[in-house]
Short mmCIF file of C-alpha atoms in Angstrom, two decimals:
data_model
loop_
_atom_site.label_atom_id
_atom_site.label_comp_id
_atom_site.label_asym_id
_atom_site.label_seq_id
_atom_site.Cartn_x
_atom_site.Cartn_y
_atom_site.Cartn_z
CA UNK A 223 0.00 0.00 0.00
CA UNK A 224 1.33 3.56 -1.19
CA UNK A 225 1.75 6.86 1.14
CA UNK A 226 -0.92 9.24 0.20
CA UNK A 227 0.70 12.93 -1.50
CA UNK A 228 1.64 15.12 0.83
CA UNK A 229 -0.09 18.50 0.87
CA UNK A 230 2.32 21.12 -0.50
CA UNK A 231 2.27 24.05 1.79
CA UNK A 232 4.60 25.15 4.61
CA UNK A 233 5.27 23.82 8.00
CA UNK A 234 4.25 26.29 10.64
CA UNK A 235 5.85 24.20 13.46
CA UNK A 236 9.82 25.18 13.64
CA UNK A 237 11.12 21.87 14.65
CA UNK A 238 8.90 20.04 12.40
CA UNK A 239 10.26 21.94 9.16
CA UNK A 240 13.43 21.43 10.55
CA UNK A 241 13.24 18.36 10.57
CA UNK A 242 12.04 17.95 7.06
CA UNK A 243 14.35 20.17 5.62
CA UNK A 244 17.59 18.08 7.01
CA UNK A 245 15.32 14.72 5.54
CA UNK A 246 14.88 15.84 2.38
CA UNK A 247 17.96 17.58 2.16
CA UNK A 248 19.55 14.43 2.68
CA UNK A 249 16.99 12.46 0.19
CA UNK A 250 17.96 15.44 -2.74
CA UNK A 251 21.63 15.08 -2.49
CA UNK A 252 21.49 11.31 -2.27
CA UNK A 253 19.09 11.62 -6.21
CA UNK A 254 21.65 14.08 -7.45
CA UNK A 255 24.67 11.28 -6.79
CA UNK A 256 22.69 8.51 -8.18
CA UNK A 257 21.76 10.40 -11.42
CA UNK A 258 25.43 11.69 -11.86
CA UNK A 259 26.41 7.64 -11.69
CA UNK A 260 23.75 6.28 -13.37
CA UNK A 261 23.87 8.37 -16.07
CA UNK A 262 27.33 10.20 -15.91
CA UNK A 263 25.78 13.75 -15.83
CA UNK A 264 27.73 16.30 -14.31
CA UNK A 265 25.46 17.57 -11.47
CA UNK A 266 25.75 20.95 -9.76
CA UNK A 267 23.19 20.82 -6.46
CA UNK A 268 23.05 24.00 -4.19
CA UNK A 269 21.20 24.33 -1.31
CA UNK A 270 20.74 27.05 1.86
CA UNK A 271 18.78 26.87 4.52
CA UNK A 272 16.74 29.48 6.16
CA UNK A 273 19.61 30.23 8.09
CA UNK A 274 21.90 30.40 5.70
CA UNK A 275 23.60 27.82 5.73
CA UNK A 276 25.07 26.29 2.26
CA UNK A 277 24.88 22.96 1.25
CA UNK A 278 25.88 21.30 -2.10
CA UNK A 279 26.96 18.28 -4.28
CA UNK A 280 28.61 18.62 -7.15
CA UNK A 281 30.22 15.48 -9.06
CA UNK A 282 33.66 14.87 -9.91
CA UNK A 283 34.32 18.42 -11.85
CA UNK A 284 34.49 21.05 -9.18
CA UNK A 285 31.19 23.16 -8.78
CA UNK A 286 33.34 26.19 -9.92
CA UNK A 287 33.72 24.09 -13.25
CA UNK A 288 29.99 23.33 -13.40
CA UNK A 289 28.84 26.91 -12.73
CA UNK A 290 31.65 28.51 -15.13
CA UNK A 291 29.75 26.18 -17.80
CA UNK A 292 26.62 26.92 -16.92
CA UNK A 293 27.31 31.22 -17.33
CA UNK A 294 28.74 30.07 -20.33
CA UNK A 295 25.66 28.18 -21.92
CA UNK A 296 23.64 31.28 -20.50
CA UNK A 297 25.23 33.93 -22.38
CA UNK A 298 25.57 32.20 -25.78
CA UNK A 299 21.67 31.41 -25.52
CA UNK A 300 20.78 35.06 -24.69
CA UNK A 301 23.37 36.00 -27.77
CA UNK A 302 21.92 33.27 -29.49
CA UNK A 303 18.19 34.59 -28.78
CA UNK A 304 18.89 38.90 -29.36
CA UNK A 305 20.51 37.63 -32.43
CA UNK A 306 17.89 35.62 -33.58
CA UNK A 307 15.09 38.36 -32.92
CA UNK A 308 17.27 41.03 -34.70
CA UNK A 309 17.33 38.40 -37.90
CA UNK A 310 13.49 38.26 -37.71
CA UNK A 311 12.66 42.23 -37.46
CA UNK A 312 15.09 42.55 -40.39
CA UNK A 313 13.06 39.78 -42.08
CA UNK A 314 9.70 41.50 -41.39
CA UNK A 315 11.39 44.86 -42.89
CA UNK A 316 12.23 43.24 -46.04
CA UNK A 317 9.15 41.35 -46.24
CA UNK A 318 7.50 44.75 -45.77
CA UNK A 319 9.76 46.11 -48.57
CA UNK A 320 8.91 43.57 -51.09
CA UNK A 321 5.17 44.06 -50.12
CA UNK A 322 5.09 47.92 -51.26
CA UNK A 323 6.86 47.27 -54.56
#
């Protein structure tokens, strides 16, 4: 017999969301090791608490590594996306062009 879903809302009792942060905390960076060895993903996990405090996982590669890469992949897909809008307004313009002649 399954557990029923738990209700998605937050804990009001202190010790209780305590509690269930440091469970699932644990239960998170446990899924992030098994997917970076079962499928040999490099996985980049960071997590703070409500006090602050950091937590992470990162595999093999350094987080600095991951995170470099990731800034990387950012950038060339918002160069990637302002370049691809300016191609379509000059498409519309020449569209337009060819329209009035």
């Amino acid at each position: 017999m399954g557990r029923g879903k738990v209700q998605l809302k937050r804990i009001e009792n202190k010790i209780n969301r305590q509690v269930t942060f440091s469970k699932r905390r644990s239960g998170l960076l446990k899924k992030a090791h098994e997917i970076s060895v079962l499928c040999d993903a490099e996985v980049g996990l960071i997590i703070f608490s409500t006090k602050g405090k950091l937590y992470e996982f990162s595999t093999e590669s350094c987080m600095d590594k991951i995170l470099e890469r990731y800034e990387r992949y950012s950038y060339a897909e918002k160069v990637l996306v302002s370049s691809e809008s300016e191609i379509q307004v000059k498409m519309k313009s020449k569209c337009f062009l060819l329209q009035l002649v």
